[in-house]
Structures are given as C-alpha cells and as structure tokens.
PDB file of C-alpha atoms (C1' of nucleotides) in Angstrom:
ATOM      1  CA  UNK A   1      -3.669  11.333 -15.065  1.00  0.00           C
ATOM      2  CA  UNK A   2      -3.042  12.984 -18.103  1.00  0.00           C
ATOM      3  CA  UNK A   3      -3.742  16.787 -18.469  1.00  0.00           C
ATOM      4  CA  UNK A   4      -5.018  18.324 -21.109  1.00  0.00           C
ATOM      5  CA  UNK A   5      -3.570  21.596 -22.449  1.00  0.00           C
ATOM      6  CA  UNK A   6      -5.053  24.132 -24.343  1.00  0.00           C
ATOM      7  CA  UNK A   7      -2.446  25.386 -27.178  1.00  0.00           C
ATOM      8  CA  UNK A   8      -3.119  27.195 -30.235  1.00  0.00           C
ATOM      9  CA  UNK A   9      -3.957  24.691 -32.330  1.00  0.00           C
ATOM     10  CA  UNK A  10      -6.697  23.359 -30.328  1.00  0.00           C
ATOM     11  CA  UNK A  11      -7.911  26.561 -30.243  1.00  0.00           C
ATOM     12  CA  UNK A  12      -8.045  27.279 -33.746  1.00  0.00           C
ATOM     13  CA  UNK A  13      -9.922  23.858 -34.519  1.00  0.00           C
ATOM     14  CA  UNK A  14     -12.421  24.487 -31.761  1.00  0.00           C
ATOM     15  CA  UNK A  15     -12.797  28.025 -33.383  1.00  0.00           C
ATOM     16  CA  UNK A  16     -13.834  25.784 -36.551  1.00  0.00           C
ATOM     17  CA  UNK A  17     -16.025  23.358 -35.313  1.00  0.00           C
ATOM     18  CA  UNK A  18     -18.066  26.499 -33.052  1.00  0.00           C
ATOM     19  CA  UNK A  19     -18.550  28.226 -36.954  1.00  0.00           C
ATOM     20  CA  UNK A  20     -19.729  25.480 -38.548  1.00  0.00           C
ATOM     21  CA  UNK A  21     -23.334  23.477 -38.728  1.00  0.00           C
ATOM     22  CA  UNK A  22     -22.110  20.570 -40.020  1.00  0.00           C
ATOM     23  CA  UNK A  23     -19.469  17.865 -39.453  1.00  0.00           C
ATOM     24  CA  UNK A  24     -16.486  18.433 -40.491  1.00  0.00           C
ATOM     25  CA  UNK A  25     -13.622  15.952 -42.147  1.00  0.00           C
ATOM     26  CA  UNK A  26     -10.076  16.414 -41.185  1.00  0.00           C
ATOM     27  CA  UNK A  27      -8.966  17.835 -44.463  1.00  0.00           C
ATOM     28  CA  UNK A  28     -12.028  20.350 -44.249  1.00  0.00           C
ATOM     29  CA  UNK A  29     -10.697  21.462 -40.921  1.00  0.00           C
ATOM     30  CA  UNK A  30      -6.572  21.076 -42.233  1.00  0.00           C
ATOM     31  CA  UNK A  31      -7.346  22.823 -45.199  1.00  0.00           C
ATOM     32  CA  UNK A  32      -8.359  26.331 -42.757  1.00  0.00           C
ATOM     33  CA  UNK A  33      -5.733  26.003 -40.837  1.00  0.00           C
ATOM     34  CA  UNK A  34      -2.367  24.856 -42.487  1.00  0.00           C
ATOM     35  CA  UNK A  35      -0.378  27.406 -41.578  1.00  0.00           C
ATOM     36  CA  UNK A  36      -1.400  27.639 -38.096  1.00  0.00           C
ATOM     37  CA  UNK A  37      -0.042  23.552 -37.733  1.00  0.00           C
ATOM     38  CA  UNK A  38       1.154  20.391 -39.245  1.00  0.00           C
ATOM     39  CA  UNK A  39      -1.204  17.976 -40.849  1.00  0.00           C
ATOM     40  CA  UNK A  40      -0.364  15.579 -37.764  1.00  0.00           C
ATOM     41  CA  UNK A  41      -1.340  17.968 -35.429  1.00  0.00           C
ATOM     42  CA  UNK A  42      -5.004  18.024 -36.452  1.00  0.00           C
ATOM     43  CA  UNK A  43      -5.073  14.120 -36.441  1.00  0.00           C
ATOM     44  CA  UNK A  44      -3.553  14.333 -33.091  1.00  0.00           C
ATOM     45  CA  UNK A  45      -6.010  16.942 -31.892  1.00  0.00           C
ATOM     46  CA  UNK A  46      -8.947  15.302 -33.097  1.00  0.00           C
ATOM     47  CA  UNK A  47      -8.178  11.942 -31.389  1.00  0.00           C
ATOM     48  CA  UNK A  48      -7.972  13.958 -27.890  1.00  0.00           C
ATOM     49  CA  UNK A  49     -11.262  16.168 -28.762  1.00  0.00           C
ATOM     50  CA  UNK A  50     -12.890  12.824 -29.290  1.00  0.00           C
ATOM     51  CA  UNK A  51     -11.077  11.208 -26.305  1.00  0.00           C
ATOM     52  CA  UNK A  52     -12.479  13.822 -24.404  1.00  0.00           C
ATOM     53  CA  UNK A  53     -15.868  13.875 -25.573  1.00  0.00           C
ATOM     54  CA  UNK A  54     -15.654  17.386 -26.838  1.00  0.00           C
ATOM     55  CA  UNK A  55     -16.087  16.178 -30.261  1.00  0.00           C
ATOM     56  CA  UNK A  56     -17.681  12.752 -31.986  1.00  0.00           C
ATOM     57  CA  UNK A  57     -16.915  10.375 -34.949  1.00  0.00           C
ATOM     58  CA  UNK A  58     -18.980   9.969 -37.359  1.00  0.00           C
ATOM     59  CA  UNK A  59     -18.789   7.431 -40.691  1.00  0.00           C
ATOM     60  CA  UNK A  60     -21.058   7.840 -43.392  1.00  0.00           C
ATOM     61  CA  UNK A  61     -21.973   5.350 -45.586  1.00  0.00           C
ATOM     62  CA  UNK A  62     -19.356   5.548 -48.037  1.00  0.00           C
ATOM     63  CA  UNK A  63     -16.574   5.392 -45.003  1.00  0.00           C
ATOM     64  CA  UNK A  64     -15.760   9.337 -45.163  1.00  0.00           C
ATOM     65  CA  UNK A  65     -15.011  10.486 -41.572  1.00  0.00           C
ATOM     66  CA  UNK A  66     -16.067  13.370 -40.235  1.00  0.00           C
ATOM     67  CA  UNK A  67     -16.390  15.069 -36.646  1.00  0.00           C
ATOM     68  CA  UNK A  68     -18.824  17.361 -35.164  1.00  0.00           C
ATOM     69  CA  UNK A  69     -18.935  19.294 -31.984  1.00  0.00           C
ATOM     70  CA  UNK A  70     -20.797  17.607 -29.428  1.00  0.00           C
ATOM     71  CA  UNK A  71     -24.019  18.932 -27.629  1.00  0.00           C
ATOM     72  CA  UNK A  72     -23.704  17.969 -23.882  1.00  0.00           C
ATOM     73  CA  UNK A  73     -27.480  17.377 -22.779  1.00  0.00           C
ATOM     74  CA  UNK A  74     -28.025  17.011 -18.950  1.00  0.00           C
ATOM     75  CA  UNK A  75     -26.654  13.291 -19.132  1.00  0.00           C
ATOM     76  CA  UNK A  76     -24.119  11.526 -17.223  1.00  0.00           C
ATOM     77  CA  UNK A  77     -23.207   9.094 -19.536  1.00  0.00           C
ATOM     78  CA  UNK A  78     -21.972  10.268 -22.612  1.00  0.00           C
ATOM     79  CA  UNK A  79     -23.549   8.216 -25.390  1.00  0.00           C
ATOM     80  CA  UNK A  80     -24.005   9.206 -29.041  1.00  0.00           C
ATOM     81  CA  UNK A  81     -27.179   7.732 -29.760  1.00  0.00           C
ATOM     82  CA  UNK A  82     -28.636  10.243 -32.333  1.00  0.00           C
ATOM     83  CA  UNK A  83     -29.020   9.882 -36.005  1.00  0.00           C
ATOM     84  CA  UNK A  84     -26.928  11.278 -38.615  1.00  0.00           C
ATOM     85  CA  UNK A  85     -27.880  12.910 -42.474  1.00  0.00           C
ATOM     86  CA  UNK A  86     -25.976  12.367 -44.887  1.00  0.00           C
ATOM     87  CA  UNK A  87     -26.426  14.204 -48.395  1.00  0.00           C
ATOM     88  CA  UNK A  88     -25.834  12.865 -51.556  1.00  0.00           C
ATOM     89  CA  UNK A  89     -25.751  15.522 -53.192  1.00  0.00           C
ATOM     90  CA  UNK A  90     -24.054  18.507 -51.000  1.00  0.00           C
ATOM     91  CA  UNK A  91     -21.985  15.611 -49.086  1.00  0.00           C
ATOM     92  CA  UNK A  92     -22.442  17.496 -45.911  1.00  0.00           C
ATOM     93  CA  UNK A  93     -23.206  15.983 -42.769  1.00  0.00           C
ATOM     94  CA  UNK A  94     -25.475  16.840 -40.102  1.00  0.00           C
ATOM     95  CA  UNK A  95     -26.645  15.962 -36.915  1.00  0.00           C
ATOM     96  CA  UNK A  96     -30.281  15.132 -36.204  1.00  0.00           C
ATOM     97  CA  UNK A  97     -29.938  15.207 -32.716  1.00  0.00           C
ATOM     98  CA  UNK A  98     -33.698  14.423 -31.997  1.00  0.00           C
ATOM     99  CA  UNK A  99     -33.976  11.362 -34.031  1.00  0.00           C
ATOM    100  CA  UNK A 100     -33.111   8.599 -32.326  1.00  0.00           C
ATOM    101  CA  UNK A 101     -34.145   5.047 -33.139  1.00  0.00           C
ATOM    102  CA  UNK A 102     -35.587   2.147 -31.487  1.00  0.00           C
ATOM    103  CA  UNK A 103     -34.719  -1.302 -32.124  1.00  0.00           C
ATOM    104  CA  UNK A 104     -34.952  -4.903 -30.465  1.00  0.00           C
ATOM    105  CA  UNK A 105     -31.833  -6.895 -30.378  1.00  0.00           C
ATOM    106  CA  UNK A 106     -31.871 -10.489 -29.422  1.00  0.00           C
ATOM    107  CA  UNK A 107     -30.326 -11.595 -26.428  1.00  0.00           C
ATOM    108  CA  UNK A 108     -26.681 -12.327 -25.541  1.00  0.00           C
ATOM    109  CA  UNK A 109     -24.931  -9.503 -27.204  1.00  0.00           C
ATOM    110  CA  UNK A 110     -24.051  -6.163 -25.201  1.00  0.00           C
ATOM    111  CA  UNK A 111     -24.589  -3.033 -27.362  1.00  0.00           C
ATOM    112  CA  UNK A 112     -21.940  -0.549 -26.194  1.00  0.00           C
ATOM    113  CA  UNK A 113     -22.553   1.973 -28.793  1.00  0.00           C
ATOM    114  CA  UNK A 114     -24.200   2.641 -31.830  1.00  0.00           C
ATOM    115  CA  UNK A 115     -24.029   4.580 -35.295  1.00  0.00           C
ATOM    116  CA  UNK A 116     -27.534   5.612 -37.356  1.00  0.00           C
ATOM    117  CA  UNK A 117     -26.490   7.360 -40.348  1.00  0.00           C
ATOM    118  CA  UNK A 118     -29.238   8.333 -42.755  1.00  0.00           C
ATOM    119  CA  UNK A 119     -28.614   9.527 -46.632  1.00  0.00           C
ATOM    120  CA  UNK A 120     -30.628  10.919 -49.346  1.00  0.00           C
ATOM    121  CA  UNK A 121     -31.470  14.657 -49.818  1.00  0.00           C
ATOM    122  CA  UNK A 122     -31.066  17.419 -47.483  1.00  0.00           C
ATOM    123  CA  UNK A 123     -33.646  20.077 -47.206  1.00  0.00           C
ATOM    124  CA  UNK A 124     -31.478  22.501 -48.907  1.00  0.00           C
ATOM    125  CA  UNK A 125     -30.482  20.069 -51.907  1.00  0.00           C
ATOM    126  CA  UNK A 126     -34.019  18.995 -52.060  1.00  0.00           C
ATOM    127  CA  UNK A 127     -35.498  22.386 -52.681  1.00  0.00           C
ATOM    128  CA  UNK A 128     -33.055  23.027 -55.113  1.00  0.00           C
ATOM    129  CA  UNK A 129     -33.699  19.881 -56.750  1.00  0.00           C
ATOM    130  CA  UNK A 130     -37.024  20.823 -58.799  1.00  0.00           C
TER     131      UNK A 130
ATOM    132  CA  UNK B   1     -26.581  -1.687 -71.394  1.00  0.00           C
ATOM    133  CA  UNK B   2     -23.462  -3.337 -69.698  1.00  0.00           C
ATOM    134  CA  UNK B   3     -23.728  -6.770 -69.242  1.00  0.00           C
ATOM    135  CA  UNK B   4     -21.748  -8.472 -66.419  1.00  0.00           C
ATOM    136  CA  UNK B   5     -19.553 -11.626 -67.277  1.00  0.00           C
ATOM    137  CA  UNK B   6     -18.619 -14.437 -65.416  1.00  0.00           C
ATOM    138  CA  UNK B   7     -15.153 -14.594 -64.538  1.00  0.00           C
ATOM    139  CA  UNK B   8     -12.785 -16.722 -62.468  1.00  0.00           C
ATOM    140  CA  UNK B   9     -11.989 -14.243 -60.249  1.00  0.00           C
ATOM    141  CA  UNK B  10     -15.422 -13.000 -59.534  1.00  0.00           C
ATOM    142  CA  UNK B  11     -16.583 -16.702 -58.721  1.00  0.00           C
ATOM    143  CA  UNK B  12     -13.533 -17.179 -56.915  1.00  0.00           C
ATOM    144  CA  UNK B  13     -15.001 -14.084 -54.523  1.00  0.00           C
ATOM    145  CA  UNK B  14     -18.492 -15.051 -54.346  1.00  0.00           C
ATOM    146  CA  UNK B  15     -17.535 -18.922 -53.479  1.00  0.00           C
ATOM    147  CA  UNK B  16     -15.174 -16.833 -50.267  1.00  0.00           C
ATOM    148  CA  UNK B  17     -18.852 -14.938 -49.311  1.00  0.00           C
ATOM    149  CA  UNK B  18     -20.791 -18.473 -49.611  1.00  0.00           C
ATOM    150  CA  UNK B  19     -18.950 -19.518 -47.404  1.00  0.00           C
ATOM    151  CA  UNK B  20     -18.452 -16.647 -44.304  1.00  0.00           C
ATOM    152  CA  UNK B  21     -21.095 -15.646 -41.845  1.00  0.00           C
ATOM    153  CA  UNK B  22     -19.655 -12.925 -41.496  1.00  0.00           C
ATOM    154  CA  UNK B  23     -18.874  -9.805 -43.666  1.00  0.00           C
ATOM    155  CA  UNK B  24     -15.410  -9.441 -45.297  1.00  0.00           C
ATOM    156  CA  UNK B  25     -13.079  -6.363 -45.917  1.00  0.00           C
ATOM    157  CA  UNK B  26     -11.240  -6.090 -49.500  1.00  0.00           C
ATOM    158  CA  UNK B  27      -7.905  -7.414 -47.264  1.00  0.00           C
ATOM    159  CA  UNK B  28      -9.638 -10.334 -46.094  1.00  0.00           C
ATOM    160  CA  UNK B  29     -10.891 -11.524 -49.314  1.00  0.00           C
ATOM    161  CA  UNK B  30      -7.971 -10.486 -51.365  1.00  0.00           C
ATOM    162  CA  UNK B  31      -5.891 -13.069 -48.546  1.00  0.00           C
ATOM    163  CA  UNK B  32      -7.580 -16.058 -49.758  1.00  0.00           C
ATOM    164  CA  UNK B  33      -7.693 -15.424 -53.374  1.00  0.00           C
ATOM    165  CA  UNK B  34      -4.297 -13.496 -54.354  1.00  0.00           C
ATOM    166  CA  UNK B  35      -3.008 -16.639 -56.338  1.00  0.00           C
ATOM    167  CA  UNK B  36      -6.224 -16.094 -58.344  1.00  0.00           C
ATOM    168  CA  UNK B  37      -5.842 -12.501 -59.607  1.00  0.00           C
ATOM    169  CA  UNK B  38      -4.901  -8.755 -58.532  1.00  0.00           C
ATOM    170  CA  UNK B  39      -5.537  -6.334 -55.401  1.00  0.00           C
ATOM    171  CA  UNK B  40      -6.956  -4.269 -57.794  1.00  0.00           C
ATOM    172  CA  UNK B  41      -9.013  -6.892 -59.470  1.00  0.00           C
ATOM    173  CA  UNK B  42     -10.914  -7.537 -56.325  1.00  0.00           C
ATOM    174  CA  UNK B  43     -11.547  -4.069 -55.937  1.00  0.00           C
ATOM    175  CA  UNK B  44     -13.373  -3.818 -58.850  1.00  0.00           C
ATOM    176  CA  UNK B  45     -14.960  -7.117 -58.573  1.00  0.00           C
ATOM    177  CA  UNK B  46     -16.618  -5.662 -55.209  1.00  0.00           C
ATOM    178  CA  UNK B  47     -17.710  -2.476 -57.076  1.00  0.00           C
ATOM    179  CA  UNK B  48     -19.550  -4.884 -59.558  1.00  0.00           C
ATOM    180  CA  UNK B  49     -20.965  -6.745 -56.961  1.00  0.00           C
ATOM    181  CA  UNK B  50     -22.166  -4.162 -54.868  1.00  0.00           C
ATOM    182  CA  UNK B  51     -23.819  -2.282 -58.223  1.00  0.00           C
ATOM    183  CA  UNK B  52     -25.731  -5.595 -59.010  1.00  0.00           C
ATOM    184  CA  UNK B  53     -27.190  -6.076 -55.288  1.00  0.00           C
ATOM    185  CA  UNK B  54     -25.381  -9.024 -54.825  1.00  0.00           C
ATOM    186  CA  UNK B  55     -23.084  -7.902 -52.083  1.00  0.00           C
ATOM    187  CA  UNK B  56     -23.884  -4.333 -49.588  1.00  0.00           C
ATOM    188  CA  UNK B  57     -21.107  -2.259 -48.351  1.00  0.00           C
ATOM    189  CA  UNK B  58     -20.993  -2.153 -44.621  1.00  0.00           C
ATOM    190  CA  UNK B  59     -18.884   0.539 -42.759  1.00  0.00           C
ATOM    191  CA  UNK B  60     -18.197  -0.133 -38.884  1.00  0.00           C
ATOM    192  CA  UNK B  61     -18.048   2.430 -36.601  1.00  0.00           C
ATOM    193  CA  UNK B  62     -14.219   2.984 -37.041  1.00  0.00           C
ATOM    194  CA  UNK B  63     -14.688   3.481 -40.710  1.00  0.00           C
ATOM    195  CA  UNK B  64     -13.404  -0.153 -41.624  1.00  0.00           C
ATOM    196  CA  UNK B  65     -15.200  -0.760 -44.532  1.00  0.00           C
ATOM    197  CA  UNK B  66     -16.805  -4.763 -45.096  1.00  0.00           C
ATOM    198  CA  UNK B  67     -19.068  -6.332 -47.746  1.00  0.00           C
ATOM    199  CA  UNK B  68     -21.654  -9.521 -47.169  1.00  0.00           C
ATOM    200  CA  UNK B  69     -23.814 -11.187 -49.221  1.00  0.00           C
ATOM    201  CA  UNK B  70     -27.308  -9.773 -49.444  1.00  0.00           C
ATOM    202  CA  UNK B  71     -30.119 -12.128 -48.423  1.00  0.00           C
ATOM    203  CA  UNK B  72     -32.738 -10.941 -51.227  1.00  0.00           C
ATOM    204  CA  UNK B  73     -36.382 -11.638 -49.848  1.00  0.00           C
ATOM    205  CA  UNK B  74     -39.289 -10.843 -51.838  1.00  0.00           C
ATOM    206  CA  UNK B  75     -38.686  -7.266 -51.684  1.00  0.00           C
ATOM    207  CA  UNK B  76     -38.594  -5.394 -55.392  1.00  0.00           C
ATOM    208  CA  UNK B  77     -36.691  -2.505 -54.116  1.00  0.00           C
ATOM    209  CA  UNK B  78     -33.544  -3.792 -52.567  1.00  0.00           C
ATOM    210  CA  UNK B  79     -32.733  -1.485 -49.494  1.00  0.00           C
ATOM    211  CA  UNK B  80     -30.492  -2.650 -46.764  1.00  0.00           C
ATOM    212  CA  UNK B  81     -32.414  -1.563 -43.802  1.00  0.00           C
ATOM    213  CA  UNK B  82     -31.416  -4.379 -41.445  1.00  0.00           C
ATOM    214  CA  UNK B  83     -28.613  -3.409 -38.446  1.00  0.00           C
ATOM    215  CA  UNK B  84     -25.135  -5.037 -38.471  1.00  0.00           C
ATOM    216  CA  UNK B  85     -22.791  -5.456 -35.309  1.00  0.00           C
ATOM    217  CA  UNK B  86     -19.393  -4.966 -35.153  1.00  0.00           C
ATOM    218  CA  UNK B  87     -17.849  -7.016 -32.114  1.00  0.00           C
ATOM    219  CA  UNK B  88     -15.301  -4.598 -30.545  1.00  0.00           C
ATOM    220  CA  UNK B  89     -13.157  -8.107 -29.354  1.00  0.00           C
ATOM    221  CA  UNK B  90     -12.950 -10.213 -32.226  1.00  0.00           C
ATOM    222  CA  UNK B  91     -13.406  -7.016 -34.726  1.00  0.00           C
ATOM    223  CA  UNK B  92     -16.355  -9.384 -36.833  1.00  0.00           C
ATOM    224  CA  UNK B  93     -19.308  -7.697 -38.841  1.00  0.00           C
ATOM    225  CA  UNK B  94     -22.370  -9.333 -38.742  1.00  0.00           C
ATOM    226  CA  UNK B  95     -25.676  -8.962 -40.497  1.00  0.00           C
ATOM    227  CA  UNK B  96     -28.354  -8.668 -37.762  1.00  0.00           C
ATOM    228  CA  UNK B  97     -31.666  -9.569 -40.597  1.00  0.00           C
ATOM    229  CA  UNK B  98     -34.347  -9.014 -38.259  1.00  0.00           C
ATOM    230  CA  UNK B  99     -33.428  -6.023 -36.627  1.00  0.00           C
ATOM    231  CA  UNK B 100     -34.739  -2.943 -38.057  1.00  0.00           C
ATOM    232  CA  UNK B 101     -34.545   0.348 -36.221  1.00  0.00           C
ATOM    233  CA  UNK B 102     -37.709   2.514 -36.115  1.00  0.00           C
ATOM    234  CA  UNK B 103     -37.336   6.656 -36.292  1.00  0.00           C
ATOM    235  CA  UNK B 104     -39.215   9.406 -37.179  1.00  0.00           C
ATOM    236  CA  UNK B 105     -37.521  11.981 -39.340  1.00  0.00           C
ATOM    237  CA  UNK B 106     -37.863  15.510 -39.778  1.00  0.00           C
ATOM    238  CA  UNK B 107     -39.617  17.059 -42.691  1.00  0.00           C
ATOM    239  CA  UNK B 108     -37.909  18.094 -45.687  1.00  0.00           C
ATOM    240  CA  UNK B 109     -35.579  15.049 -45.882  1.00  0.00           C
ATOM    241  CA  UNK B 110     -35.443  12.404 -48.175  1.00  0.00           C
ATOM    242  CA  UNK B 111     -34.566   9.603 -47.047  1.00  0.00           C
ATOM    243  CA  UNK B 112     -32.860   6.457 -49.790  1.00  0.00           C
ATOM    244  CA  UNK B 113     -30.732   4.785 -47.453  1.00  0.00           C
ATOM    245  CA  UNK B 114     -29.961   3.851 -44.060  1.00  0.00           C
ATOM    246  CA  UNK B 115     -26.851   2.726 -42.175  1.00  0.00           C
ATOM    247  CA  UNK B 116     -27.557   1.266 -38.591  1.00  0.00           C
ATOM    248  CA  UNK B 117     -24.778  -0.205 -36.880  1.00  0.00           C
ATOM    249  CA  UNK B 118     -24.056  -1.309 -33.092  1.00  0.00           C
ATOM    250  CA  UNK B 119     -20.870  -2.140 -31.740  1.00  0.00           C
ATOM    251  CA  UNK B 120     -20.062  -4.170 -28.336  1.00  0.00           C
ATOM    252  CA  UNK B 121     -19.563  -7.404 -27.445  1.00  0.00           C
ATOM    253  CA  UNK B 122     -21.088 -10.276 -30.011  1.00  0.00           C
ATOM    254  CA  UNK B 123     -22.304 -13.677 -28.152  1.00  0.00           C
ATOM    255  CA  UNK B 124     -19.208 -15.392 -28.439  1.00  0.00           C
ATOM    256  CA  UNK B 125     -17.248 -12.584 -27.288  1.00  0.00           C
ATOM    257  CA  UNK B 126     -19.664 -12.255 -24.119  1.00  0.00           C
ATOM    258  CA  UNK B 127     -19.416 -15.800 -22.991  1.00  0.00           C
ATOM    259  CA  UNK B 128     -15.693 -16.146 -23.077  1.00  0.00           C
ATOM    260  CA  UNK B 129     -15.539 -12.622 -21.380  1.00  0.00           C
ATOM    261  CA  UNK B 130     -16.175 -14.325 -17.967  1.00  0.00           C
TER     262      UNK B 130
ATOM    263  C1'  DA C   1      10.130  35.597 -12.725  1.00  0.00           C
ATOM    264  C1'  DA C   2      12.580  31.690 -13.547  1.00  0.00           C
ATOM    265  C1'  DC C   3      11.987  26.713 -13.717  1.00  0.00           C
ATOM    266  C1'  DC C   4      10.611  22.003 -14.386  1.00  0.00           C
ATOM    267  C1'  DA C   5       7.902  17.854 -15.657  1.00  0.00           C
ATOM    268  C1'  DA C   6       4.681  16.484 -19.138  1.00  0.00           C
ATOM    269  C1'  DA C   7       2.135  17.458 -22.578  1.00  0.00           C
ATOM    270  C1'  DT C   8       2.295  19.097 -27.592  1.00  0.00           C
ATOM    271  C1'  DT C   9       4.080  19.770 -31.678  1.00  0.00           C
ATOM    272  C1'  DG C  10       6.879  19.573 -36.269  1.00  0.00           C
ATOM    273  C1'  DC C  11       9.066  16.305 -39.249  1.00  0.00           C
ATOM    274  C1'  DA C  12       9.984  12.235 -42.050  1.00  0.00           C
ATOM    275  C1'  DA C  13       8.905   8.600 -42.665  1.00  0.00           C
ATOM    276  C1'  DC C  14       5.816   4.663 -43.180  1.00  0.00           C
ATOM    277  C1'  DA C  15       1.505   1.887 -43.721  1.00  0.00           C
ATOM    278  C1'  DA C  16      -2.929   1.083 -45.484  1.00  0.00           C
ATOM    279  C1'  DT C  17      -6.511   1.664 -48.590  1.00  0.00           C
ATOM    280  C1'  DG C  18      -8.369   3.243 -52.841  1.00  0.00           C
ATOM    281  C1'  DT C  19      -8.136   4.670 -58.043  1.00  0.00           C
ATOM    282  C1'  DT C  20      -6.920   5.659 -62.569  1.00  0.00           C
ATOM    283  C1'  DG C  21      -5.148   4.566 -67.409  1.00  0.00           C
ATOM    284  C1'  DC C  22      -4.027   1.532 -70.614  1.00  0.00           C
ATOM    285  C1'  DG C  23      -2.424  -2.286 -73.115  1.00  0.00           C
ATOM    286  C1'  DA C  24      -3.707  -7.075 -73.030  1.00  0.00           C
ATOM    287  C1'  DT C  25      -6.736 -10.962 -71.970  1.00  0.00           C
ATOM    288  C1'  DA C  26     -11.190 -13.781 -71.850  1.00  0.00           C
ATOM    289  C1'  DT C  27     -16.164 -14.170 -71.740  1.00  0.00           C
ATOM    290  C1'  DT C  28     -20.297 -14.028 -74.513  1.00  0.00           C
ATOM    291  C1'  DA C  29     -23.686 -13.539 -78.390  1.00  0.00           C
ATOM    292  C1'  DT C  30     -23.862 -14.261 -83.280  1.00  0.00           C
TER     293       DT C  30
ATOM    294  C1'  DA D   1     -15.059 -19.341 -85.469  1.00  0.00           C
ATOM    295  C1'  DT D   2     -15.229 -14.306 -84.992  1.00  0.00           C
ATOM    296  C1'  DA D   3     -15.805  -9.713 -83.087  1.00  0.00           C
ATOM    297  C1'  DA D   4     -17.334  -6.551 -79.664  1.00  0.00           C
ATOM    298  C1'  DT D   5     -16.315  -5.284 -75.089  1.00  0.00           C
ATOM    299  C1'  DA D   6     -16.236  -6.424 -70.295  1.00  0.00           C
ATOM    300  C1'  DT D   7     -12.425  -7.562 -67.088  1.00  0.00           C
ATOM    301  C1'  DC D   8      -7.850  -8.327 -65.966  1.00  0.00           C
ATOM    302  C1'  DG D   9      -2.753  -6.808 -64.886  1.00  0.00           C
ATOM    303  C1'  DC D  10       0.128  -3.760 -63.963  1.00  0.00           C
ATOM    304  C1'  DA D  11       2.475   0.459 -62.839  1.00  0.00           C
ATOM    305  C1'  DA D  12       2.033   4.352 -60.664  1.00  0.00           C
ATOM    306  C1'  DC D  13      -0.220   7.393 -58.212  1.00  0.00           C
ATOM    307  C1'  DA D  14      -3.713   9.523 -54.343  1.00  0.00           C
ATOM    308  C1'  DT D  15      -5.436   9.854 -49.801  1.00  0.00           C
ATOM    309  C1'  DT D  16      -5.652   8.841 -45.570  1.00  0.00           C
ATOM    310  C1'  DG D  17      -4.157   7.674 -41.114  1.00  0.00           C
ATOM    311  C1'  DT D  18       0.239   6.218 -38.005  1.00  0.00           C
ATOM    312  C1'  DT D  19       4.534   6.182 -35.729  1.00  0.00           C
ATOM    313  C1'  DG D  20       9.243   7.762 -33.712  1.00  0.00           C
ATOM    314  C1'  DC D  21      11.614  11.006 -31.934  1.00  0.00           C
ATOM    315  C1'  DA D  22      13.849  15.274 -31.202  1.00  0.00           C
ATOM    316  C1'  DA D  23      12.319  20.147 -30.341  1.00  0.00           C
ATOM    317  C1'  DT D  24       9.048  23.027 -28.149  1.00  0.00           C
ATOM    318  C1'  DT D  25       5.157  24.820 -25.458  1.00  0.00           C
ATOM    319  C1'  DT D  26       2.129  24.852 -21.642  1.00  0.00           C
ATOM    320  C1'  DG D  27       0.795  25.200 -16.921  1.00  0.00           C
ATOM    321  C1'  DG D  28       1.846  24.812 -12.156  1.00  0.00           C
ATOM    322  C1'  DT D  29       5.343  25.326  -8.532  1.00  0.00           C
ATOM    323  C1'  DT D  30       9.053  27.355  -6.322  1.00  0.00           C
TER     324       DT D  30
END
DNA sequence: AACCAAATTGCAACAATGTTGCGATATTAT
DNA sequence: ATAATATCGCAACATTGTTGCAATTTGGTT
C-alpha cells in the first residue's frame, strides 16, 4: 500500500491547477515552478496526480498532452466522460463538463474509457474574430 | 497552386495503407520501407497525405499519433466525425466508421473538427481474454 | 525529539518523436 | 528534351518523456 506524500513541489503544482481555468501542459506548469523543482519531478508529480484521480490527462487533436484538475461529483467510479474543447486560435483546452456524447457501439467491444475532444474557436476567440 | 507529385516513396506508403486494416504510426510505416526512403521523407509524405485528405490523423488516449486511410463517402466537405477504437491490449487503432457521437454544445463555440476515441478491448482481445 | 522505512527528488543520461535548412534529385507540364 | 519546382536525403537540432541511482524529505512511530 503506497502512501502518497505532500511535498513542496506537489503543493506548488496543485496551486497552479487551482488558479488555472484551462488545461495545462507539462511545459506550462514547469515554467511556473522551475525554481521549485526539477523538470523530471513535474513529470512524476503529474503521473501520481493522474493515478490518484486528482488530475486527468487530455490529448488534443494534434497530440498535445495537457492536464486538468478533476471536478469530482458524487460518482463512485470516476470516468472522464465529458468533452474537451481545443481552441485552434489561442490553443487553450477547456473542459466542457456538461457535454457528454451519446453513441452506439458494435457488439464485442469492451469500452473502458473515452476521449471526446472538439476543436474550433472558443467563445473568446470567436468574438475577437469579427 | 502547389501540385502534388507521385513519387516512389509516396506510392510505397499508400500501398502499406491499402494493406492495413488498422491505423499506423510513423514508426510502423517507416519500418516497412526504410530501404525505400528516409525517415524524414515519411513524415513529409504523411503531412501531405493529411493535407490532401487522403489520410487522417488519429491521436489515441496516450498521445500516440497514428494515421489511417480515409474512406470517402459522397460528402463534399470532408469531416472525420467517426469514432476510433484503441485497444489497450494489442494497441491497435481501428476506425469505427459507423459510430458517430451525438452531443449538444453550448453557444458561442464554433466546432470545426471532432476527435472521438474509445479505448478498451477489441473483439479479438476480448475473445482471447477468457 | 529522535528515528526509521519508504516515498520523493535531483541529476545525468538516454530514447523517441518530430522539425528545419539546404543542396541534390526526380517529376510533371510544355 | 527542357525547365520549373516538388520532393528527397542528410545532418543537425528541438521537444517531450523515461530511467537508474544516490541523496533527501516526509509521515508515522517510539
């Protein structure tokens, strides 16, 4: 039974997530705390946070990997079945907590997880695009 | 007006796509034709094929980038709105041409493209898992 | 408060993946 | 056949992520 510990670096990472409304890449996080810890440490912290279901991993259409804090509802089993929006202009990724796709699968597939990412223009960029 | 040319390498890549039922990564493709052309050339060919809508790019839940040949239907505008399945066991990615998610978006978003990837066990691995 | 086991970190080194510049080559239209 | 240019090969670089190991830090226990 591995116990997780609270370290300075982990706290710093969580604080960054708390302040951000959008998903963050490893690089974006590391830039904000490069005086606190090593690059590798950030990778390991992110791995642990994902494992502990505190953060979830998002991959956008281009293959960019980002992380966002999980908003736990009253669910027992924690599945990230909400959608993500990737803005083509500002490159920000946001969680669309309320957008959940419905679909019909062929038989003989066992679905454990889904990733539903939409791309285009976010409200901000759509308005400034006139 | 850039015209695209048919080269030996491009033909070789297309032949590989023709034979494969699943999506392929750059590495998988390159391994099959490393005597035909350079690694960089494969990257550039894939870029062009995506641009010309002959192949589409798929990113799975882990961030692995793969490519699959497009199956054009009678549509004018070519949008890849079908789902992809990523098997956790054999790691293969297949197109689920008939699975299309339905969803409701908030206002003020302009959606240009979607990526709907499901992961779990494919029929093959599900059967051999007993 | 000191101690101990184990989780975490830093560092260095490596690996995989993707990009760029540029001179050389191959393709296509005329 | 020729000319324009799309494509290629090579080398070099950039980014992202991983691994091993010794040193440090943490949380619980005495």
